[in-house]
PDB file of C-alpha atoms and ligand atoms in Angstrom:
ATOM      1  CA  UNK A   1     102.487 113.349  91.853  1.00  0.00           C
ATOM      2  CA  UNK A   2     100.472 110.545  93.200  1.00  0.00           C
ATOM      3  CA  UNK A   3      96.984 110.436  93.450  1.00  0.00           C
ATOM      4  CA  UNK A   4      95.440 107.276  95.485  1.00  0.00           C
ATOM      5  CA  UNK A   5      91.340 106.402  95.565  1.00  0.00           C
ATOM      6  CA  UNK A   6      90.312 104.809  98.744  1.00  0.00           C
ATOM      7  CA  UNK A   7      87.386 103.032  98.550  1.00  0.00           C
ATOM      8  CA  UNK A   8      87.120 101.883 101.883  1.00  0.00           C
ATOM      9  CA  UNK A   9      84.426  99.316 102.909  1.00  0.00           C
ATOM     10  CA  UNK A  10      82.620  99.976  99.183  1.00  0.00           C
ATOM     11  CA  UNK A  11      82.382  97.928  95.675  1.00  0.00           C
ATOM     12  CA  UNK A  12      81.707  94.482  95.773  1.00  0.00           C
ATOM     13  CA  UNK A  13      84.655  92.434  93.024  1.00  0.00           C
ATOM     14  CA  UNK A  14      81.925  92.797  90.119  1.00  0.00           C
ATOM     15  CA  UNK A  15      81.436  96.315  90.951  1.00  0.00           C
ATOM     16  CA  UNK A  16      84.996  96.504  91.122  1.00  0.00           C
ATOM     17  CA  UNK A  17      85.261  95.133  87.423  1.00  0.00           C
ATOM     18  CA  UNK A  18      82.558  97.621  86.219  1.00  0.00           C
ATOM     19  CA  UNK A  19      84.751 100.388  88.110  1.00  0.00           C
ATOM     20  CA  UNK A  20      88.045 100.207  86.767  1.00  0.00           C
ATOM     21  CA  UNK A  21      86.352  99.430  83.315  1.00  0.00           C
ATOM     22  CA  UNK A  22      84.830 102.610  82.948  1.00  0.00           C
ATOM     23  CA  UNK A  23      88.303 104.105  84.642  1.00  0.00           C
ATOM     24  CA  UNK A  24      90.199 103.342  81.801  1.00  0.00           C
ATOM     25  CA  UNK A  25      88.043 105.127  79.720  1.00  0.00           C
ATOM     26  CA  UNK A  26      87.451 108.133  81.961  1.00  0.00           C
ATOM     27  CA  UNK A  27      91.036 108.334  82.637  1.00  0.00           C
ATOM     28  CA  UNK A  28      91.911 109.022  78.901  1.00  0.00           C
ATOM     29  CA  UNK A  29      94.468 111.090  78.724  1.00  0.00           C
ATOM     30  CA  UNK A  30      95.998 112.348  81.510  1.00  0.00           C
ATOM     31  CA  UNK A  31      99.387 112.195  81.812  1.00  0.00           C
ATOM     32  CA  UNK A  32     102.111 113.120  84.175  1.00  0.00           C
ATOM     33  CA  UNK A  33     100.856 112.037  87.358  1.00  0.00           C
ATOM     34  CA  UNK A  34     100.775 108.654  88.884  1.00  0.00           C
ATOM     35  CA  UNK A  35      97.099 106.999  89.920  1.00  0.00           C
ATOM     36  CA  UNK A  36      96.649 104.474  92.142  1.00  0.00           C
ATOM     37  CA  UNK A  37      92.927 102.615  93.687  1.00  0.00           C
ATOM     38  CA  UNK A  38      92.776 100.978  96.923  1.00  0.00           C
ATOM     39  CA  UNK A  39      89.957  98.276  96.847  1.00  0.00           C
ATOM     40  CA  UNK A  40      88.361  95.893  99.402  1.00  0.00           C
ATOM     41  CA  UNK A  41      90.386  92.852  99.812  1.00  0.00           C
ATOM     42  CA  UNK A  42      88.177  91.036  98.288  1.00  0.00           C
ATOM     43  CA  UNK A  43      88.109  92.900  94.870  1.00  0.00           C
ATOM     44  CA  UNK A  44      91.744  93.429  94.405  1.00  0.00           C
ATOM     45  CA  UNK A  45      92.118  90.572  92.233  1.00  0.00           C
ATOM     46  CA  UNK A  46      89.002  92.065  89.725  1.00  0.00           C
ATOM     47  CA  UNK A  47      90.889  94.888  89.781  1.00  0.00           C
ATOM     48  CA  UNK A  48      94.087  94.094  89.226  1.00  0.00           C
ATOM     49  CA  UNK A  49      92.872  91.779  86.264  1.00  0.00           C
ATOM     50  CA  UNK A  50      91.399  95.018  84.669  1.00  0.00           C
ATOM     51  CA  UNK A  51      94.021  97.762  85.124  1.00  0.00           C
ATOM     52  CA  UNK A  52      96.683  95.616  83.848  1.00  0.00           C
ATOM     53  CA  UNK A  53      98.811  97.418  81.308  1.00  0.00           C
ATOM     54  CA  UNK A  54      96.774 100.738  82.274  1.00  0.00           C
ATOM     55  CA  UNK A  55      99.581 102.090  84.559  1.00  0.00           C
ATOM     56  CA  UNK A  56      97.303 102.708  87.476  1.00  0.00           C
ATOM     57  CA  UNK A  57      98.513 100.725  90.517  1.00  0.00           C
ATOM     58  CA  UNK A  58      96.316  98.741  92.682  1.00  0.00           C
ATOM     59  CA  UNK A  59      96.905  99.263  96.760  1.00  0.00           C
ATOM     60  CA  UNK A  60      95.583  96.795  99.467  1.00  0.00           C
ATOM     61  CA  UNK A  61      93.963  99.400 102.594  1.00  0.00           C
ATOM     62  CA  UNK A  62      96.007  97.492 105.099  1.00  0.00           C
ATOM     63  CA  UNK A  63      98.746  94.682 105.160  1.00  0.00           C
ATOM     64  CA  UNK A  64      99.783  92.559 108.516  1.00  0.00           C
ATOM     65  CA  UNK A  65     103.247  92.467 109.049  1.00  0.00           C
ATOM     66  CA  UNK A  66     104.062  88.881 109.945  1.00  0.00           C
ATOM     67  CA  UNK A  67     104.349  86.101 106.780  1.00  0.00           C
ATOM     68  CA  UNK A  68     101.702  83.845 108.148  1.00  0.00           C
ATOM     69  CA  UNK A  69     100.400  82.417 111.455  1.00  0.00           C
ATOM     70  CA  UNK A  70      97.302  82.687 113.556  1.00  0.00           C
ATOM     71  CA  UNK A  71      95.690  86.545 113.215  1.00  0.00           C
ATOM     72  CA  UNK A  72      92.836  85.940 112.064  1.00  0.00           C
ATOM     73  CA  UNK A  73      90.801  88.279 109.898  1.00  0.00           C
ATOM     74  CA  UNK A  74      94.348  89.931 108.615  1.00  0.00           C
ATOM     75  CA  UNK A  75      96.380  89.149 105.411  1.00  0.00           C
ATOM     76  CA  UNK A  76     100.017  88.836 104.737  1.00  0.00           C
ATOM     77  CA  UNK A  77     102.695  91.093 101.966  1.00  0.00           C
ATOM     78  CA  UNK A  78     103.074  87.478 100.524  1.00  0.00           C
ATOM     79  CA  UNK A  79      99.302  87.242  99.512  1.00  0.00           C
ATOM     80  CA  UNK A  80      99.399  90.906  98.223  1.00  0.00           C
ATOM     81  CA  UNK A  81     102.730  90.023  95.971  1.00  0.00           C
ATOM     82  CA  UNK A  82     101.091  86.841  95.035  1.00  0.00           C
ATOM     83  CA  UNK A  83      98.215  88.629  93.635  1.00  0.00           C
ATOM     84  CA  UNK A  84     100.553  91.691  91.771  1.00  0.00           C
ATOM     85  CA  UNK A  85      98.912  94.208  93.943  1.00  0.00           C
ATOM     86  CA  UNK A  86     101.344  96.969  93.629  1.00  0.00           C
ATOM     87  CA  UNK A  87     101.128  97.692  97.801  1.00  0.00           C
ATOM     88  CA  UNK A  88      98.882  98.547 100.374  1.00  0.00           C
ATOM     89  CA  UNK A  89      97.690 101.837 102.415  1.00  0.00           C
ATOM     90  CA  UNK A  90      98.969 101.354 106.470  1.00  0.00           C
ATOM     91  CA  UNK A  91      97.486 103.342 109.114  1.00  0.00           C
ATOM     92  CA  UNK A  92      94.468 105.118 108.005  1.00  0.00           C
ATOM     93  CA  UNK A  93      92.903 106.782 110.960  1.00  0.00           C
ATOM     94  CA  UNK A  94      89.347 104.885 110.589  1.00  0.00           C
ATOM     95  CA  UNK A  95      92.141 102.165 111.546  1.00  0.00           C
ATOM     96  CA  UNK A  96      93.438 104.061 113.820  1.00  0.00           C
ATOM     97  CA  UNK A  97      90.256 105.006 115.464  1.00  0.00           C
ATOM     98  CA  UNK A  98      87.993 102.208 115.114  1.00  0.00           C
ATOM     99  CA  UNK A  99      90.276  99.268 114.841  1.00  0.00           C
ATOM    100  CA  UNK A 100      93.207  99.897 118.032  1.00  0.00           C
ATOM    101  CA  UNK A 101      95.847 100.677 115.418  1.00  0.00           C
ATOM    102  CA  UNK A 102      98.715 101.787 117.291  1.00  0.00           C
ATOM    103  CA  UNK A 103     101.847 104.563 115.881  1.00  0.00           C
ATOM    104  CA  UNK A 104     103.788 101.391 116.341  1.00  0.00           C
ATOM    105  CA  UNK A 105     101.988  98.942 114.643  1.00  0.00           C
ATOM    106  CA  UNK A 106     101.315 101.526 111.872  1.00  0.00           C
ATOM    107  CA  UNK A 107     105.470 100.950 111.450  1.00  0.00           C
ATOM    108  CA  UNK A 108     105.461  97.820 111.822  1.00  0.00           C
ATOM    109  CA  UNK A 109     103.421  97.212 109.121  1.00  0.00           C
ATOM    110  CA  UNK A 110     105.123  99.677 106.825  1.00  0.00           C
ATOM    111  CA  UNK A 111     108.050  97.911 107.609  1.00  0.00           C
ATOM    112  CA  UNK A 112     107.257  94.934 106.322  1.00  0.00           C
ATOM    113  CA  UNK A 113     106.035  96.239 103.281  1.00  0.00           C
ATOM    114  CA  UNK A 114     108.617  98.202 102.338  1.00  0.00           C
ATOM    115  CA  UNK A 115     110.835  94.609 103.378  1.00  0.00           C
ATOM    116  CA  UNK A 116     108.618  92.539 100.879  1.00  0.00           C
ATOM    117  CA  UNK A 117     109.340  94.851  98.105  1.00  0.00           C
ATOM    118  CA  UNK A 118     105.789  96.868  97.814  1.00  0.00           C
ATOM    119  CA  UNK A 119     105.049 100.503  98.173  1.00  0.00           C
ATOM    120  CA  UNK A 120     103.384 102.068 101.323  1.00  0.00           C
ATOM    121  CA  UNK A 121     101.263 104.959 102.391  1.00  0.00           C
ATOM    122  CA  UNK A 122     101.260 105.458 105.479  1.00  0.00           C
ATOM    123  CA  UNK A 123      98.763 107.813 106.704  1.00  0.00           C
ATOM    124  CA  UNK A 124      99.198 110.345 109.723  1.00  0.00           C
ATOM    125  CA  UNK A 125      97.033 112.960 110.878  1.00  0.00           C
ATOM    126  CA  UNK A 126      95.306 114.840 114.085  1.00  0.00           C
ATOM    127  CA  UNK A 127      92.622 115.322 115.767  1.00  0.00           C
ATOM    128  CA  UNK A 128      89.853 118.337 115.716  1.00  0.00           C
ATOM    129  CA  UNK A 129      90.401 118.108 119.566  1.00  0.00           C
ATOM    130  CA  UNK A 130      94.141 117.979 119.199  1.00  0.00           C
ATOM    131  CA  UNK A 131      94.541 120.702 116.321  1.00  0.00           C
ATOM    132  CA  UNK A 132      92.029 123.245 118.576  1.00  0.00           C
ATOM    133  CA  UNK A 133      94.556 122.508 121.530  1.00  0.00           C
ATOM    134  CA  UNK A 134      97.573 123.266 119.673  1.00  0.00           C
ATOM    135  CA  UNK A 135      98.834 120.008 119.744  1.00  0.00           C
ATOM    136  CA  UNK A 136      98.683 119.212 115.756  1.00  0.00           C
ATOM    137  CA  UNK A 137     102.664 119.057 115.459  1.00  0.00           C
ATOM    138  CA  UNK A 138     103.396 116.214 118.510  1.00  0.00           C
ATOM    139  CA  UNK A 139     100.716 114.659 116.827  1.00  0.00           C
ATOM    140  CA  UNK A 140     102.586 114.267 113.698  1.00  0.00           C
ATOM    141  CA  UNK A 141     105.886 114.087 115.475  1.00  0.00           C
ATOM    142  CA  UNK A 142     104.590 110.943 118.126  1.00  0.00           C
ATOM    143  CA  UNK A 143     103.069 109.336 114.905  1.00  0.00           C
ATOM    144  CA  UNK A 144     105.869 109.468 112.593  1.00  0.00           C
ATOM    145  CA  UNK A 145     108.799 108.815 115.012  1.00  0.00           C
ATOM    146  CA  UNK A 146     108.326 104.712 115.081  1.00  0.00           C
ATOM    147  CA  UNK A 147     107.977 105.065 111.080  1.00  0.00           C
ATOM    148  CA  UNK A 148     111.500 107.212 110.841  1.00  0.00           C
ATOM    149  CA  UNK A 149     112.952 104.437 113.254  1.00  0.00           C
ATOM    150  CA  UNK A 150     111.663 101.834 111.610  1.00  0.00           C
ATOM    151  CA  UNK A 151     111.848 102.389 107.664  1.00  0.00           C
ATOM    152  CA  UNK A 152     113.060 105.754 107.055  1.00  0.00           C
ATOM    153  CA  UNK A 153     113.254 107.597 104.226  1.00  0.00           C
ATOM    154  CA  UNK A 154     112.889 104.787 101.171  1.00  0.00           C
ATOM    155  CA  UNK A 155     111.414 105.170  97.773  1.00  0.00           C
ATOM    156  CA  UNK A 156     108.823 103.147  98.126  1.00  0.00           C
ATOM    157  CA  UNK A 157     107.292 105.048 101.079  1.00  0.00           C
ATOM    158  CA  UNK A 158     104.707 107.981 100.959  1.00  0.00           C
ATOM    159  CA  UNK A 159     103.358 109.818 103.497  1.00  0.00           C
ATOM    160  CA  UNK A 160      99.694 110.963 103.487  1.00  0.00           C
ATOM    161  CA  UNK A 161      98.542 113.818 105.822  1.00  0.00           C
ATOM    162  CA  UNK A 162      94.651 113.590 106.581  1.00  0.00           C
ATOM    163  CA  UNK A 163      93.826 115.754 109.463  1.00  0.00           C
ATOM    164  CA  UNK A 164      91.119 113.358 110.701  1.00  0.00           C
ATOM    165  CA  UNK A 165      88.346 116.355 110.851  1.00  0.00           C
ATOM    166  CA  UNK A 166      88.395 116.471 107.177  1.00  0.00           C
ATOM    167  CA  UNK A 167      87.980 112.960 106.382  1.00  0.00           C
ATOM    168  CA  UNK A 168      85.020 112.450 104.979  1.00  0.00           C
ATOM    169  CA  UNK A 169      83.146 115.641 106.459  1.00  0.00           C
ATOM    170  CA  UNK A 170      83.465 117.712 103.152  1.00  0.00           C
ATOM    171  CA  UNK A 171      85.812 120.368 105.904  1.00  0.00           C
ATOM    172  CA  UNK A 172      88.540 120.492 103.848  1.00  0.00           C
ATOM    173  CA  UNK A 173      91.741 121.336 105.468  1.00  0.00           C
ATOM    174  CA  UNK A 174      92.409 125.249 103.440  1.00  0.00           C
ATOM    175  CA  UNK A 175      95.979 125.057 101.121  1.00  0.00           C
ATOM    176  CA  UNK A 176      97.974 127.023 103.830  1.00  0.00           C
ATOM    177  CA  UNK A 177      96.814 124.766 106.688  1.00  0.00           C
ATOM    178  CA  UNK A 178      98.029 121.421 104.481  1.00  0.00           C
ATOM    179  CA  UNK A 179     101.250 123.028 103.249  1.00  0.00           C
ATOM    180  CA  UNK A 180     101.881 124.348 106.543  1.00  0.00           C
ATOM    181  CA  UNK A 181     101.306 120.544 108.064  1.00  0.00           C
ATOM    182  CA  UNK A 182     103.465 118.930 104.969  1.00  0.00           C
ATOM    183  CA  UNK A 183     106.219 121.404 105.631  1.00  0.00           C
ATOM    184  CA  UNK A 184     106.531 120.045 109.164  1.00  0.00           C
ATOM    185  CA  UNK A 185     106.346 116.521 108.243  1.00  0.00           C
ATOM    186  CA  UNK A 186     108.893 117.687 105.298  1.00  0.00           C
ATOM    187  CA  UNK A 187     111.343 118.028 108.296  1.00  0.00           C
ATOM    188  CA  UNK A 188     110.756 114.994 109.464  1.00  0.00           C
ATOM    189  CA  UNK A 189     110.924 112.619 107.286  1.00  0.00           C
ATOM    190  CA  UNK A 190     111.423 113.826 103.415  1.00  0.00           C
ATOM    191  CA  UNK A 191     109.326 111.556 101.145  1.00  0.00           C
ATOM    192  CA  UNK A 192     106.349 112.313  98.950  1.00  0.00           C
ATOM    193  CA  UNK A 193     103.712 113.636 101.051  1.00  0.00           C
ATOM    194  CA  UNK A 194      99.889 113.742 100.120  1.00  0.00           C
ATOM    195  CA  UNK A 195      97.146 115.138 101.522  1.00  0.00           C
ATOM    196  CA  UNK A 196      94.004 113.667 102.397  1.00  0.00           C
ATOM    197  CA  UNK A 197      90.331 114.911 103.492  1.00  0.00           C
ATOM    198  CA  UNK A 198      87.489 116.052 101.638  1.00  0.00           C
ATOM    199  CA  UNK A 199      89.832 116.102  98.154  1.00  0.00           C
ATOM    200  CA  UNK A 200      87.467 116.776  95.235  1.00  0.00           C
ATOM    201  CA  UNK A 201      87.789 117.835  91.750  1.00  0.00           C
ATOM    202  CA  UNK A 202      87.294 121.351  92.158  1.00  0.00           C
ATOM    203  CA  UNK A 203      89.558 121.585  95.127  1.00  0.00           C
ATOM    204  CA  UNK A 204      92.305 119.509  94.027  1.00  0.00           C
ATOM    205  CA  UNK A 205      94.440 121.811  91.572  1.00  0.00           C
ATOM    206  CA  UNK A 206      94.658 124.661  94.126  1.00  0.00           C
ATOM    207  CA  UNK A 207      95.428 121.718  97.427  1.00  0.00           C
ATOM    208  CA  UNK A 208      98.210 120.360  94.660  1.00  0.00           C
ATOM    209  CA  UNK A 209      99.812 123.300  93.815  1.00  0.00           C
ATOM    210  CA  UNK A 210     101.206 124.185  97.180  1.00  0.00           C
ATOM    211  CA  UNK A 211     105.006 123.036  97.225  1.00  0.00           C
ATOM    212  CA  UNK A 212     105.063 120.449 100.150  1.00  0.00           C
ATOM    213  CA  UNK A 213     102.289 118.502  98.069  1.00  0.00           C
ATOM    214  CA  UNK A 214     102.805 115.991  96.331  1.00  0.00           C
ATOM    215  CA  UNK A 215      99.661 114.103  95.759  1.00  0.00           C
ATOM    216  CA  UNK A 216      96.445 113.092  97.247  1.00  0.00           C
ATOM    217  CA  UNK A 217      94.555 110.054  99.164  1.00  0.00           C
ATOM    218  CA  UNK A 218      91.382 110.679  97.833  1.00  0.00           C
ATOM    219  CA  UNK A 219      88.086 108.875 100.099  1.00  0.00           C
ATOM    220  CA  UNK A 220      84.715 110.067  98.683  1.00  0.00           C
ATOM    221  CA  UNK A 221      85.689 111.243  94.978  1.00  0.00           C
ATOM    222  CA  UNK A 222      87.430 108.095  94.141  1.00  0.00           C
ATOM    223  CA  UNK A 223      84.596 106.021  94.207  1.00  0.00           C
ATOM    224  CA  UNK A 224      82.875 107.430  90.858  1.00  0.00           C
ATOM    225  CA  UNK A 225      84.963 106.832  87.955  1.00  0.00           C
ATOM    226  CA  UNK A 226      84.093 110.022  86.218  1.00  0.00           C
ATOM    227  CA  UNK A 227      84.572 112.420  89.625  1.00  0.00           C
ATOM    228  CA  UNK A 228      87.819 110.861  90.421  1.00  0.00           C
ATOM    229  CA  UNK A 229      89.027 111.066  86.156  1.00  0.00           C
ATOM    230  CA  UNK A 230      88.338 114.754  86.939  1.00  0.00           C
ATOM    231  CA  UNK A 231      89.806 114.755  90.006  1.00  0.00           C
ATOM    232  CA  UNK A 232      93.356 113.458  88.333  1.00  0.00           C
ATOM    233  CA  UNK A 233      92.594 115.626  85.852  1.00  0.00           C
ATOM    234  CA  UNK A 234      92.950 118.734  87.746  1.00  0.00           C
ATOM    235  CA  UNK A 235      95.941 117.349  89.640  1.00  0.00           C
ATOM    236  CA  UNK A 236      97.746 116.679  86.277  1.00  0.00           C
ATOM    237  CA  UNK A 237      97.435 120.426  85.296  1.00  0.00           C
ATOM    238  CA  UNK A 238      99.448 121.228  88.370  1.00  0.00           C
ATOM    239  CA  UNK A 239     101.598 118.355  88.219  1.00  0.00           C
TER     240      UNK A 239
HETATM  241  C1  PEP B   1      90.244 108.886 102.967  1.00  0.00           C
HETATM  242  O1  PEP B   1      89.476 107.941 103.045  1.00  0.00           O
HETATM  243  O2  PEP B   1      91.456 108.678 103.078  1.00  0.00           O
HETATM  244  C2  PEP B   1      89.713 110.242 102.739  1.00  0.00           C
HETATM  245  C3  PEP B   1      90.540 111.249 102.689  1.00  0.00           C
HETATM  246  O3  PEP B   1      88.341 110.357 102.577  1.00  0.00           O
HETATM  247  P1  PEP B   1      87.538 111.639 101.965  1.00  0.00           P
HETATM  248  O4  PEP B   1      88.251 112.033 100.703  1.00  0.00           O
HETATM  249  O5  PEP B   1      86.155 111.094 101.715  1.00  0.00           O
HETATM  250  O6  PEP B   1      87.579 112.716 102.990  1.00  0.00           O
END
């Protein structure tokens, strides 16, 4: 089991330092699961520095896929390898939504992850608008095609599920609607699978307990050391 912090556009590097400091200790002893924190570019290297040895990965939120060249504002696998940052998160939907990702370049930059020898999660998910018309499992299906094509099952590659009206709105998606969802994408392509949207500590042990999950991409909670050492916490019980 695999549970992932996103911190999105939040924690400056020395905030990042005082973060993963008080981690550590938070973190104690839970066992049995794997933990992983996705920082700000710019504080990967602070946190990298203080995990080390702690077994909990550090994840870029987004990797291009070419080695170099002119794309400004973007950063390469080389530059993430370079700094020991154990991979990177492709395709989350506030990418998706307010930065043109596309399914394909989603792929493409799994692809060149996976290529450069880091680990991915790619993220997939629908719509409110698309799961009221029915339309939740061509979602998933349009999404993850160019992924299948591209990389295929590999153990370096993880799926997260985060139906895009729970992210962030505290709507969490209920255990049968995620298991039903991860069972699909199950079919699809079989990885580990996590689920994503409004994850908190006391939701987390009932969301991980359902068989098609294997984790969790955690937004909000992951950004207090203490709520997301809970959070891992409850996720170890059911591990
Ligand atoms: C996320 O950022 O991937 C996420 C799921 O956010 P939240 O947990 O805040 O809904």
């Amino acid at each position: 089991m695999l549970i992932a912090g996103n911190w999105k556009m939040f924690k400056t590097p020395s905030e990042a330092k005082t973060f993963c400091r008080s981690l550590r200790e938070s973190i104690g002893d839970v066992e049995g699961i794997d933990i992983a924190v996705c920082p700000p570019y710019v504080s990967l290297a602070n946190a990298i520095e203080e995990l080390a040895g702690s077994g909990i990965d550090v994840y870029a939120q987004n990797v291009h896929w070419a080695e170099n060249g002119a794309f400004t504002g973007e950063i390469s696998t080389g530059m993430l390898t370079e700094l020991a940052a154990a991979g990177s998160i492709v395709g989350h939907s506030e990418r998706r939504q307010y930065f043109g990702e596309t399914d394909d370049t989603v792929a493409k930059r799994a692809k060149a992850t996976i290529d450069a020898g880091l680990k991915v999660i790619a993220c997939v998910g629908e719509l409110e608008s698309e799961r009221d018309a029915n339309e939740t499992e061509a979602v998933l299906a349009r999404q993850l095609a160019p992924i299948v094509q591209q990389v295929g099952v590999h153990e370096r590659l993880v799926i997260a599920y985060e139906p895009v009206w729970a992210i962030g709105t505290g709507k969490t998606a209920s255990p049968a609607q995620a298991e039903e969802a991860h069972a699909f994408i199950r079919g699809i392509i079989d990885v580990p699978l996590l689920y994503g949207g409004s994850v908190k500590p006391d939701n987390a042990g009932e969301l991980m307990s359902q068989p098609n999950v294997n984790g969790a991409l955690v937004g909000g909670a992951s950004l207090d050391a203490d709520t997301f050492a809970s959070l891992c916490a409850a996720a170890s019980v059911v591990a």
